PDB file of C-alpha atoms and ligand atoms in Angstrom:
ATOM      1  CA  UNK A  61      43.600 -23.082  17.579  1.00 74.00           C
ATOM      2  CA  UNK A  62      41.661 -19.693  16.417  1.00 95.00           C
ATOM      3  CA  UNK A  63      37.983 -20.837  16.393  1.00 98.00           C
ATOM      4  CA  UNK A  64      37.360 -17.294  14.624  1.00 98.00           C
ATOM      5  CA  UNK A  65      39.399 -16.666  11.689  1.00 98.00           C
ATOM      6  CA  UNK A  66      40.035 -13.273  10.563  1.00 98.00           C
ATOM      7  CA  UNK A  67      40.742 -12.243   6.976  1.00 98.00           C
ATOM      8  CA  UNK A  68      41.113  -8.871   5.588  1.00 98.00           C
ATOM      9  CA  UNK A  69      41.337  -8.382   1.665  1.00 97.00           C
ATOM     10  CA  UNK A  70      40.694  -5.189  -0.303  1.00 96.00           C
ATOM     11  CA  UNK A  71      38.637  -3.876   1.997  1.00 98.00           C
ATOM     12  CA  UNK A  72      36.614  -6.830   2.888  1.00 98.00           C
ATOM     13  CA  UNK A  73      37.046  -8.439   6.474  1.00 98.00           C
ATOM     14  CA  UNK A  74      36.085 -12.347   6.472  1.00 98.00           C
ATOM     15  CA  UNK A  75      35.239 -13.832  10.018  1.00 98.00           C
ATOM     16  CA  UNK A  76      35.089 -17.632   9.639  1.00 98.00           C
ATOM     17  CA  UNK A  77      33.752 -19.920  12.019  1.00 98.00           C
ATOM     18  CA  UNK A  78      36.542 -22.623  12.787  1.00 98.00           C
ATOM     19  CA  UNK A  79      34.933 -24.959  15.242  1.00 98.00           C
ATOM     20  CA  UNK A  80      33.601 -27.764  13.030  1.00 98.00           C
ATOM     21  CA  UNK A  81      34.107 -30.471  15.589  1.00 98.00           C
ATOM     22  CA  UNK A  82      31.740 -28.888  17.570  1.00 98.00           C
ATOM     23  CA  UNK A  83      29.367 -28.120  14.615  1.00 98.00           C
ATOM     24  CA  UNK A  84      30.540 -24.442  14.850  1.00 98.00           C
ATOM     25  CA  UNK A  85      28.732 -23.752  18.122  1.00 98.00           C
ATOM     26  CA  UNK A  86      29.628 -20.490  19.677  1.00 98.00           C
ATOM     27  CA  UNK A  87      31.625 -20.211  22.988  1.00 97.00           C
ATOM     28  CA  UNK A  88      32.143 -16.755  25.109  1.00 97.00           C
ATOM     29  CA  UNK A  89      35.770 -16.417  23.747  1.00 97.00           C
ATOM     30  CA  UNK A  90      34.140 -16.618  20.254  1.00 98.00           C
ATOM     31  CA  UNK A  91      32.058 -14.282  20.903  1.00 98.00           C
ATOM     32  CA  UNK A  92      34.312 -11.950  22.630  1.00 97.00           C
ATOM     33  CA  UNK A  93      36.276 -12.253  19.473  1.00 98.00           C
ATOM     34  CA  UNK A  94      33.610 -11.701  16.988  1.00 98.00           C
ATOM     35  CA  UNK A  95      32.079  -8.368  19.228  1.00 98.00           C
ATOM     36  CA  UNK A  96      35.876  -6.928  18.840  1.00 98.00           C
ATOM     37  CA  UNK A  97      36.156  -7.118  15.598  1.00 98.00           C
ATOM     38  CA  UNK A  98      33.063  -6.182  14.472  1.00 98.00           C
ATOM     39  CA  UNK A  99      33.088  -3.209  16.850  1.00 98.00           C
ATOM     40  CA  UNK A 100      36.729  -2.279  15.165  1.00 98.00           C
ATOM     41  CA  UNK A 101      35.395  -2.711  11.813  1.00 98.00           C
ATOM     42  CA  UNK A 102      32.651  -0.184  12.211  1.00 98.00           C
ATOM     43  CA  UNK A 103      35.367   2.204  12.887  1.00 97.00           C
ATOM     44  CA  UNK A 104      38.263   1.273  10.991  1.00 97.00           C
ATOM     45  CA  UNK A 105      38.475   3.014   7.636  1.00 95.00           C
ATOM     46  CA  UNK A 106      40.232   0.230   5.693  1.00 97.00           C
ATOM     47  CA  UNK A 107      37.038  -2.158   6.478  1.00 98.00           C
ATOM     48  CA  UNK A 108      34.415  -1.306   4.083  1.00 98.00           C
ATOM     49  CA  UNK A 109      32.384  -4.709   4.353  1.00 98.00           C
ATOM     50  CA  UNK A 110      32.238  -7.409   6.741  1.00 99.00           C
ATOM     51  CA  UNK A 111      31.541 -11.301   5.623  1.00 99.00           C
ATOM     52  CA  UNK A 112      30.432 -13.752   8.666  1.00 99.00           C
ATOM     53  CA  UNK A 113      31.019 -17.550   6.988  1.00 98.00           C
ATOM     54  CA  UNK A 114      31.042 -20.947   8.487  1.00 98.00           C
ATOM     55  CA  UNK A 115      32.181 -24.383   6.585  1.00 98.00           C
ATOM     56  CA  UNK A 116      30.117 -25.712   3.750  1.00 97.00           C
ATOM     57  CA  UNK A 117      29.215 -28.540   5.945  1.00 98.00           C
ATOM     58  CA  UNK A 118      27.904 -26.587   8.812  1.00 98.00           C
ATOM     59  CA  UNK A 119      27.369 -22.580   9.433  1.00 99.00           C
ATOM     60  CA  UNK A 120      26.670 -22.917  13.210  1.00 99.00           C
ATOM     61  CA  UNK A 121      25.231 -24.896  15.947  1.00 98.00           C
ATOM     62  CA  UNK A 122      24.491 -21.549  18.057  1.00 98.00           C
ATOM     63  CA  UNK A 123      25.474 -21.393  21.528  1.00 97.00           C
ATOM     64  CA  UNK A 124      27.897 -23.927  22.686  1.00 97.00           C
ATOM     65  CA  UNK A 125      25.243 -25.347  25.549  1.00 95.00           C
ATOM     66  CA  UNK A 126      28.017 -26.209  27.812  1.00 93.00           C
ATOM     67  CA  UNK A 127      29.664 -23.148  27.707  1.00 92.00           C
ATOM     68  CA  UNK A 128      26.535 -21.161  28.298  1.00 87.00           C
ATOM     69  CA  UNK A 129      25.614 -22.939  31.325  1.00 86.00           C
ATOM     70  CA  UNK A 130      29.509 -22.499  32.808  1.00 89.00           C
ATOM     71  CA  UNK A 131      29.682 -19.058  31.507  1.00 89.00           C
ATOM     72  CA  UNK A 132      26.068 -17.490  31.946  1.00 87.00           C
ATOM     73  CA  UNK A 133      26.050 -14.176  30.140  1.00 86.00           C
ATOM     74  CA  UNK A 134      26.388 -11.625  32.999  1.00 85.00           C
ATOM     75  CA  UNK A 135      24.877  -8.496  32.048  1.00 88.00           C
ATOM     76  CA  UNK A 136      24.554  -6.288  29.222  1.00 90.00           C
ATOM     77  CA  UNK A 137      28.340  -5.842  28.513  1.00 93.00           C
ATOM     78  CA  UNK A 138      28.947  -9.737  28.307  1.00 95.00           C
ATOM     79  CA  UNK A 139      30.773 -10.874  25.033  1.00 96.00           C
ATOM     80  CA  UNK A 140      27.313 -11.963  23.593  1.00 96.00           C
ATOM     81  CA  UNK A 141      25.415  -8.856  23.906  1.00 96.00           C
ATOM     82  CA  UNK A 142      28.310  -7.028  22.798  1.00 97.00           C
ATOM     83  CA  UNK A 143      28.369  -9.097  19.264  1.00 98.00           C
ATOM     84  CA  UNK A 144      24.184  -8.773  18.961  1.00 98.00           C
ATOM     85  CA  UNK A 145      24.436  -5.011  19.608  1.00 98.00           C
ATOM     86  CA  UNK A 146      27.539  -5.110  17.162  1.00 98.00           C
ATOM     87  CA  UNK A 147      25.659  -6.651  14.698  1.00 98.00           C
ATOM     88  CA  UNK A 148      22.210  -4.734  14.818  1.00 98.00           C
ATOM     89  CA  UNK A 149      24.101  -1.238  14.594  1.00 98.00           C
ATOM     90  CA  UNK A 150      27.072  -2.050  12.258  1.00 98.00           C
ATOM     91  CA  UNK A 151      27.096   0.705   9.904  1.00 98.00           C
ATOM     92  CA  UNK A 152      28.640  -0.872   6.880  1.00 98.00           C
ATOM     93  CA  UNK A 153      27.049  -3.598   4.878  1.00 98.00           C
ATOM     94  CA  UNK A 154      27.251  -7.133   6.883  1.00 99.00           C
ATOM     95  CA  UNK A 155      27.062 -10.197   4.455  1.00 99.00           C
ATOM     96  CA  UNK A 156      26.587 -14.095   5.449  1.00 99.00           C
ATOM     97  CA  UNK A 157      27.658 -17.411   3.771  1.00 99.00           C
ATOM     98  CA  UNK A 158      25.262 -19.970   5.120  1.00 99.00           C
ATOM     99  CA  UNK A 159      25.791 -23.583   4.204  1.00 98.00           C
ATOM    100  CA  UNK A 160      24.498 -26.724   6.215  1.00 98.00           C
ATOM    101  CA  UNK A 161      22.896 -26.277   9.524  1.00 98.00           C
ATOM    102  CA  UNK A 162      22.249 -22.667  11.290  1.00 99.00           C
ATOM    103  CA  UNK A 163      21.088 -22.928  14.558  1.00 98.00           C
ATOM    104  CA  UNK A 164      19.682 -20.191  17.047  1.00 98.00           C
ATOM    105  CA  UNK A 165      22.026 -17.333  16.953  1.00 98.00           C
ATOM    106  CA  UNK A 166      23.355 -19.053  13.900  1.00 98.00           C
ATOM    107  CA  UNK A 167      20.139 -18.236  12.024  1.00 99.00           C
ATOM    108  CA  UNK A 168      19.207 -15.114  14.140  1.00 98.00           C
ATOM    109  CA  UNK A 169      22.128 -13.030  13.462  1.00 99.00           C
ATOM    110  CA  UNK A 170      21.118 -13.446   9.870  1.00 99.00           C
ATOM    111  CA  UNK A 171      18.088 -11.032  10.296  1.00 98.00           C
ATOM    112  CA  UNK A 172      20.899  -8.283  10.751  1.00 98.00           C
ATOM    113  CA  UNK A 173      22.527  -8.719   7.734  1.00 98.00           C
ATOM    114  CA  UNK A 174      22.193  -6.977   4.438  1.00 98.00           C
ATOM    115  CA  UNK A 175      22.686  -9.914   1.978  1.00 98.00           C
ATOM    116  CA  UNK A 176      22.951 -13.747   2.910  1.00 99.00           C
ATOM    117  CA  UNK A 177      24.007 -16.222   0.409  1.00 99.00           C
ATOM    118  CA  UNK A 178      22.848 -19.889   1.324  1.00 99.00           C
ATOM    119  CA  UNK A 179      24.047 -23.389   0.303  1.00 98.00           C
ATOM    120  CA  UNK A 180      21.384 -25.825  -0.835  1.00 98.00           C
ATOM    121  CA  UNK A 181      22.061 -27.674   2.186  1.00 98.00           C
ATOM    122  CA  UNK A 182      21.033 -25.078   4.532  1.00 99.00           C
ATOM    123  CA  UNK A 183      18.747 -25.788   7.137  1.00 98.00           C
ATOM    124  CA  UNK A 184      17.684 -22.738   9.534  1.00 98.00           C
ATOM    125  CA  UNK A 185      16.401 -23.342  13.005  1.00 98.00           C
ATOM    126  CA  UNK A 186      15.386 -20.923  16.395  1.00 98.00           C
ATOM    127  CA  UNK A 187      14.881 -24.000  18.937  1.00 98.00           C
ATOM    128  CA  UNK A 188      14.574 -21.578  22.024  1.00 98.00           C
ATOM    129  CA  UNK A 189      11.501 -22.892  23.267  1.00 98.00           C
ATOM    130  CA  UNK A 190      12.598 -26.553  22.777  1.00 97.00           C
ATOM    131  CA  UNK A 191      15.721 -25.564  25.439  1.00 97.00           C
ATOM    132  CA  UNK A 192      13.411 -23.938  27.665  1.00 97.00           C
ATOM    133  CA  UNK A 193      14.572 -20.296  26.313  1.00 97.00           C
ATOM    134  CA  UNK A 194      13.185 -17.679  24.393  1.00 98.00           C
ATOM    135  CA  UNK A 195      14.198 -15.920  21.340  1.00 98.00           C
ATOM    136  CA  UNK A 196      17.259 -13.568  20.946  1.00 98.00           C
ATOM    137  CA  UNK A 197      18.413 -10.808  18.690  1.00 98.00           C
ATOM    138  CA  UNK A 198      15.616  -9.164  18.641  1.00 98.00           C
ATOM    139  CA  UNK A 199      14.173 -12.298  16.552  1.00 98.00           C
ATOM    140  CA  UNK A 200      10.832 -11.956  18.295  1.00 98.00           C
ATOM    141  CA  UNK A 201      10.383  -8.592  16.269  1.00 98.00           C
ATOM    142  CA  UNK A 202      12.461  -9.271  13.033  1.00 98.00           C
ATOM    143  CA  UNK A 203      11.576 -12.981  12.597  1.00 98.00           C
ATOM    144  CA  UNK A 204       7.448 -12.078  12.679  1.00 98.00           C
ATOM    145  CA  UNK A 205       8.270  -9.079  10.545  1.00 98.00           C
ATOM    146  CA  UNK A 206       9.753 -11.381   7.398  1.00 98.00           C
ATOM    147  CA  UNK A 207       7.646 -14.109   7.808  1.00 98.00           C
ATOM    148  CA  UNK A 208       4.490 -13.072   9.063  1.00 98.00           C
ATOM    149  CA  UNK A 209       3.145 -14.386  12.403  1.00 98.00           C
ATOM    150  CA  UNK A 210       1.917 -17.735  11.398  1.00 98.00           C
ATOM    151  CA  UNK A 211       5.430 -19.111   9.946  1.00 97.00           C
ATOM    152  CA  UNK A 212       7.237 -17.274  12.695  1.00 98.00           C
ATOM    153  CA  UNK A 213       5.063 -19.464  15.086  1.00 98.00           C
ATOM    154  CA  UNK A 214       5.986 -22.399  13.254  1.00 98.00           C
ATOM    155  CA  UNK A 215       9.834 -21.312  13.490  1.00 98.00           C
ATOM    156  CA  UNK A 216       9.475 -19.667  17.210  1.00 98.00           C
ATOM    157  CA  UNK A 217       6.984 -21.807  19.072  1.00 98.00           C
ATOM    158  CA  UNK A 218       7.421 -25.008  17.441  1.00 98.00           C
ATOM    159  CA  UNK A 219      11.121 -24.691  16.433  1.00 98.00           C
ATOM    160  CA  UNK A 220      10.795 -26.488  13.146  1.00 96.00           C
ATOM    161  CA  UNK A 221      13.468 -26.282  10.827  1.00 98.00           C
ATOM    162  CA  UNK A 222      13.052 -24.328   7.561  1.00 98.00           C
ATOM    163  CA  UNK A 223      15.464 -25.220   4.463  1.00 98.00           C
ATOM    164  CA  UNK A 224      17.036 -22.692   1.893  1.00 98.00           C
ATOM    165  CA  UNK A 225      14.036 -23.034  -0.624  1.00 98.00           C
ATOM    166  CA  UNK A 226      12.059 -21.865   2.410  1.00 98.00           C
ATOM    167  CA  UNK A 227      14.276 -18.728   3.386  1.00 98.00           C
ATOM    168  CA  UNK A 228      14.778 -17.970  -0.336  1.00 98.00           C
ATOM    169  CA  UNK A 229      10.934 -17.633  -0.866  1.00 98.00           C
ATOM    170  CA  UNK A 230      10.508 -15.497   2.573  1.00 98.00           C
ATOM    171  CA  UNK A 231      13.315 -13.159   1.590  1.00 98.00           C
ATOM    172  CA  UNK A 232      15.890 -14.202   4.210  1.00 98.00           C
ATOM    173  CA  UNK A 233      18.462 -15.142   1.845  1.00 98.00           C
ATOM    174  CA  UNK A 234      19.178 -13.716  -1.735  1.00 98.00           C
ATOM    175  CA  UNK A 235      20.335 -16.710  -3.364  1.00 98.00           C
ATOM    176  CA  UNK A 236      20.661 -20.580  -3.252  1.00 98.00           C
ATOM    177  CA  UNK A 237      24.131 -22.013  -4.234  1.00 98.00           C
ATOM    178  CA  UNK A 238      25.767 -25.149  -4.362  1.00 98.00           C
ATOM    179  CA  UNK A 239      27.536 -25.278  -1.034  1.00 98.00           C
ATOM    180  CA  UNK A 240      30.950 -25.503  -2.758  1.00 98.00           C
ATOM    181  CA  UNK A 241      30.318 -22.197  -4.328  1.00 98.00           C
ATOM    182  CA  UNK A 242      28.587 -20.386  -1.732  1.00 98.00           C
ATOM    183  CA  UNK A 243      31.647 -18.640   0.243  1.00 98.00           C
ATOM    184  CA  UNK A 244      33.139 -17.824  -3.232  1.00 98.00           C
ATOM    185  CA  UNK A 245      30.177 -16.102  -4.705  1.00 98.00           C
ATOM    186  CA  UNK A 246      29.795 -14.374  -1.211  1.00 98.00           C
ATOM    187  CA  UNK A 247      33.460 -13.201  -1.280  1.00 98.00           C
ATOM    188  CA  UNK A 248      32.625 -11.570  -4.953  1.00 98.00           C
ATOM    189  CA  UNK A 249      29.741  -9.731  -3.591  1.00 98.00           C
ATOM    190  CA  UNK A 250      31.534  -8.502  -0.908  1.00 98.00           C
ATOM    191  CA  UNK A 251      34.722  -7.342  -3.218  1.00 98.00           C
ATOM    192  CA  UNK A 252      31.810  -5.622  -5.335  1.00 98.00           C
ATOM    193  CA  UNK A 253      30.386  -3.652  -2.743  1.00 98.00           C
ATOM    194  CA  UNK A 254      33.864  -2.772  -1.287  1.00 98.00           C
ATOM    195  CA  UNK A 255      34.778  -1.158  -4.519  1.00 98.00           C
ATOM    196  CA  UNK A 256      31.650   1.351  -3.986  1.00 98.00           C
ATOM    197  CA  UNK A 257      31.624   4.843  -2.293  1.00 98.00           C
ATOM    198  CA  UNK A 258      31.852   3.811   1.493  1.00 98.00           C
ATOM    199  CA  UNK A 259      29.615   7.056   2.471  1.00 98.00           C
ATOM    200  CA  UNK A 260      26.815   5.994   0.003  1.00 98.00           C
ATOM    201  CA  UNK A 261      26.574   2.582   1.254  1.00 98.00           C
ATOM    202  CA  UNK A 262      26.813   4.108   4.775  1.00 98.00           C
ATOM    203  CA  UNK A 263      24.223   6.573   4.567  1.00 98.00           C
ATOM    204  CA  UNK A 264      22.125   4.024   2.480  1.00 98.00           C
ATOM    205  CA  UNK A 265      21.841   1.368   5.250  1.00 98.00           C
ATOM    206  CA  UNK A 266      21.431   4.105   7.791  1.00 98.00           C
ATOM    207  CA  UNK A 267      18.359   5.536   5.870  1.00 98.00           C
ATOM    208  CA  UNK A 268      17.169   1.810   4.824  1.00 98.00           C
ATOM    209  CA  UNK A 269      17.295   0.590   8.393  1.00 96.00           C
ATOM    210  CA  UNK A 270      15.562   4.272   9.525  1.00 95.00           C
ATOM    211  CA  UNK A 271      13.704   4.142  13.151  1.00 95.00           C
ATOM    212  CA  UNK A 272      13.628   0.647  13.077  1.00 96.00           C
ATOM    213  CA  UNK A 273      17.143   0.466  15.023  1.00 96.00           C
ATOM    214  CA  UNK A 274      15.919   1.860  18.044  1.00 97.00           C
ATOM    215  CA  UNK A 275      12.885  -0.687  18.105  1.00 98.00           C
ATOM    216  CA  UNK A 276      15.668  -3.618  17.605  1.00 98.00           C
ATOM    217  CA  UNK A 277      17.910  -2.823  19.985  1.00 98.00           C
ATOM    218  CA  UNK A 278      15.316  -2.021  22.525  1.00 98.00           C
ATOM    219  CA  UNK A 279      14.012  -5.720  21.842  1.00 98.00           C
ATOM    220  CA  UNK A 280      17.563  -7.292  22.192  1.00 98.00           C
ATOM    221  CA  UNK A 281      17.316  -5.770  25.951  1.00 97.00           C
ATOM    222  CA  UNK A 282      13.930  -7.102  26.809  1.00 97.00           C
ATOM    223  CA  UNK A 283      14.463 -10.677  25.613  1.00 98.00           C
ATOM    224  CA  UNK A 284      17.885 -10.699  27.129  1.00 96.00           C
ATOM    225  CA  UNK A 285      15.984  -9.965  30.594  1.00 95.00           C
ATOM    226  CA  UNK A 286      13.596 -13.158  29.852  1.00 96.00           C
ATOM    227  CA  UNK A 287      16.373 -15.245  28.732  1.00 95.00           C
ATOM    228  CA  UNK A 288      18.787 -14.690  31.614  1.00 92.00           C
ATOM    229  CA  UNK A 289      16.003 -15.682  33.921  1.00 94.00           C
ATOM    230  CA  UNK A 290      14.934 -18.631  32.060  1.00 95.00           C
ATOM    231  CA  UNK A 291      18.789 -19.891  31.927  1.00 91.00           C
ATOM    232  CA  UNK A 292      18.030 -20.563  35.363  1.00 91.00           C
ATOM    233  CA  UNK A 293      14.786 -22.263  35.519  1.00 95.00           C
ATOM    234  CA  UNK A 294      13.974 -25.929  35.526  1.00 96.00           C
ATOM    235  CA  UNK A 295      12.969 -26.169  31.715  1.00 97.00           C
ATOM    236  CA  UNK A 296      16.280 -24.648  30.154  1.00 96.00           C
ATOM    237  CA  UNK A 297      18.241 -26.914  32.978  1.00 93.00           C
ATOM    238  CA  UNK A 298      16.533 -29.870  31.914  1.00 96.00           C
ATOM    239  CA  UNK A 299      16.689 -29.295  27.983  1.00 96.00           C
ATOM    240  CA  UNK A 300      20.368 -28.553  27.954  1.00 94.00           C
ATOM    241  CA  UNK A 301      21.446 -31.188  30.674  1.00 94.00           C
ATOM    242  CA  UNK A 302      19.174 -33.779  28.055  1.00 96.00           C
ATOM    243  CA  UNK A 303      21.259 -32.223  25.118  1.00 95.00           C
ATOM    244  CA  UNK A 304      24.704 -33.253  26.849  1.00 93.00           C
ATOM    245  CA  UNK A 305      23.501 -36.575  27.873  1.00 95.00           C
ATOM    246  CA  UNK A 306      21.905 -37.478  24.138  1.00 96.00           C
ATOM    247  CA  UNK A 307      18.284 -38.306  25.499  1.00 97.00           C
ATOM    248  CA  UNK A 308      15.206 -36.590  24.711  1.00 97.00           C
ATOM    249  CA  UNK A 309      14.360 -33.438  27.168  1.00 97.00           C
ATOM    250  CA  UNK A 310      11.139 -34.315  29.566  1.00 97.00           C
ATOM    251  CA  UNK A 311       9.191 -31.409  30.503  1.00 97.00           C
ATOM    252  CA  UNK A 312       6.447 -33.218  32.129  1.00 95.00           C
ATOM    253  CA  UNK A 313       7.458 -31.132  35.675  1.00 89.00           C
ATOM    254  CA  UNK A 314       8.431 -27.731  33.807  1.00 89.00           C
TER     255      UNK A 314
HETATM  256  N1  COA B 569      26.776 -26.572  21.915  1.00 52.94           N
HETATM  257  C1  COA B 569      27.933 -27.698  22.612  1.00 52.94           C
HETATM  258  N2  COA B 569      28.021 -28.729  21.546  1.00 52.94           N
HETATM  259  C2  COA B 569      27.830 -29.148  20.447  1.00 52.94           C
HETATM  260  C3  COA B 569      26.644 -28.174  20.225  1.00 52.94           C
HETATM  261  C4  COA B 569      26.315 -26.628  20.803  1.00 52.94           C
HETATM  262  N3  COA B 569      25.345 -26.068  20.431  1.00 52.94           N
HETATM  263  N4  COA B 569      26.049 -28.765  18.876  1.00 52.94           N
HETATM  264  C5  COA B 569      26.738 -29.508  18.436  1.00 52.94           C
HETATM  265  N5  COA B 569      27.627 -29.861  19.542  1.00 52.94           N
HETATM  266  C6  COA B 569      28.660 -31.148  19.528  1.00 52.94           C
HETATM  267  C7  COA B 569      27.896 -32.371  20.032  1.00 52.94           C
HETATM  268  O1  COA B 569      27.611 -32.489  21.106  1.00 52.94           O
HETATM  269  C8  COA B 569      28.642 -33.280  19.323  1.00 52.94           C
HETATM  270  O2  COA B 569      29.643 -33.812  20.675  1.00 52.94           O
HETATM  271  P1  COA B 569      30.676 -35.091  20.434  1.00 52.94           P
HETATM  272  O3  COA B 569      31.014 -35.236  19.203  1.00 52.94           O
HETATM  273  O4  COA B 569      31.144 -34.875  21.670  1.00 52.94           O
HETATM  274  O5  COA B 569      29.126 -36.108  20.618  1.00 52.94           O
HETATM  275  C9  COA B 569      29.511 -32.730  18.150  1.00 52.94           C
HETATM  276  O6  COA B 569      29.171 -31.388  18.656  1.00 52.94           O
HETATM  277  C10 COA B 569      28.894 -33.196  16.771  1.00 52.94           C
HETATM  278  O7  COA B 569      27.327 -32.874  16.763  1.00 52.94           O
HETATM  279  P2  COA B 569      26.617 -33.866  16.473  1.00 52.94           P
HETATM  280  O8  COA B 569      24.973 -33.677  17.260  1.00 52.94           O
HETATM  281  O9  COA B 569      26.948 -35.159  16.602  1.00 52.94           O
HETATM  282  O10 COA B 569      26.049 -33.386  14.660  1.00 52.94           O
HETATM  283  P3  COA B 569      24.932 -33.752  13.806  1.00 52.94           P
HETATM  284  O11 COA B 569      25.742 -33.458  12.525  1.00 52.94           O
HETATM  285  O12 COA B 569      24.551 -35.160  14.278  1.00 52.94           O
HETATM  286  O13 COA B 569      23.999 -32.582  14.390  1.00 52.94           O
HETATM  287  C11 COA B 569      23.186 -30.125  14.747  1.00 52.94           C
HETATM  288  C12 COA B 569      24.464 -31.248  13.797  1.00 52.94           C
HETATM  289  C13 COA B 569      23.776 -28.858  14.574  1.00 52.94           C
HETATM  290  C14 COA B 569      21.939 -30.212  13.902  1.00 52.94           C
HETATM  291  C15 COA B 569      23.274 -30.832  16.067  1.00 52.94           C
HETATM  292  O14 COA B 569      24.315 -30.965  16.722  1.00 52.94           O
HETATM  293  C16 COA B 569      22.138 -29.844  17.005  1.00 52.94           C
HETATM  294  O15 COA B 569      21.047 -29.658  17.008  1.00 52.94           O
HETATM  295  N6  COA B 569      22.927 -29.062  18.035  1.00 52.94           N
HETATM  296  C17 COA B 569      22.393 -28.483  19.016  1.00 52.94           C
HETATM  297  C18 COA B 569      21.806 -27.227  18.477  1.00 52.94           C
HETATM  298  C19 COA B 569      21.405 -25.874  19.486  1.00 52.94           C
HETATM  299  O16 COA B 569      20.469 -26.494  20.326  1.00 52.94           O
HETATM  300  N7  COA B 569      21.918 -25.184  19.572  1.00 52.94           N
HETATM  301  C20 COA B 569      21.814 -23.995  20.578  1.00 52.94           C
HETATM  302  C21 COA B 569      20.925 -23.077  20.123  1.00 52.94           C
HETATM  303  S1  COA B 569      20.265 -21.471  21.370  1.00 52.94           S
END
């Protein structure tokens, strides 16, 4: 079964997480499919806008924890980092439709989108510390910038989830909708963008991102060094083993 569905219509490429039974957690093959689709869409004249969406009950539970332990990212050319660089440098409009849980990269990828629409059931969380890890996707830079340090600390240090209403208030999402309407409304907004002159869209986006892009890429690399080291350390092993064994982690020795 294809775990990343791809649909192309009228200049809009829609990528849909299709692994609901595992809460749309993302394995290496899915990162590879996402990265390849984004890389191709960047250079393909027929693609003017990309949408990333999930199911109306769940956006994504983030990294597939079991797969992540088995297939630790090997270097910056591994699929997860290709995907992160792809969304961080994507030159055309990138839109997300988020309903239900959006965990880890399910939330951090949104900071690279231009528009985000959320179902009123959306729950955003970045529990990297709870997993013995550190932020990725330049979230250590982008989350404090958008939320301010104190709210970012609740999200990144305590790993506390926040709901659609808060995401709207801080500017992470553009609009909150009933989950049954979220993907359709997002598709409508994508079609509107795809009908606009692509050159103007791309130049405007490039100007809006400005010098921030270089800082974002540097931060993705810096975080990756710490993330890779921490993946092999006792806290992460304990947290991930505890998740798979469905018990609370014991960090008393970490
Ligand atoms: N990696 C691997 N498997 C995952 C997963 C993940 N990130 N998230 C969920 N699953 C699996 C569960 O182990 C469970 O498998 P099982 O049916 O064999 O028991 C199945 O998907 C359903 O998940 P469950 O936890 O029962 O669903 P829920 O509706 O109660 O909770 C979440 C949904 C997303 C809140 C919860 O699954 C969760 O917190 N997942 C982990 C998120 C996480 O830490 N991600 C890593 C970020 S770096």
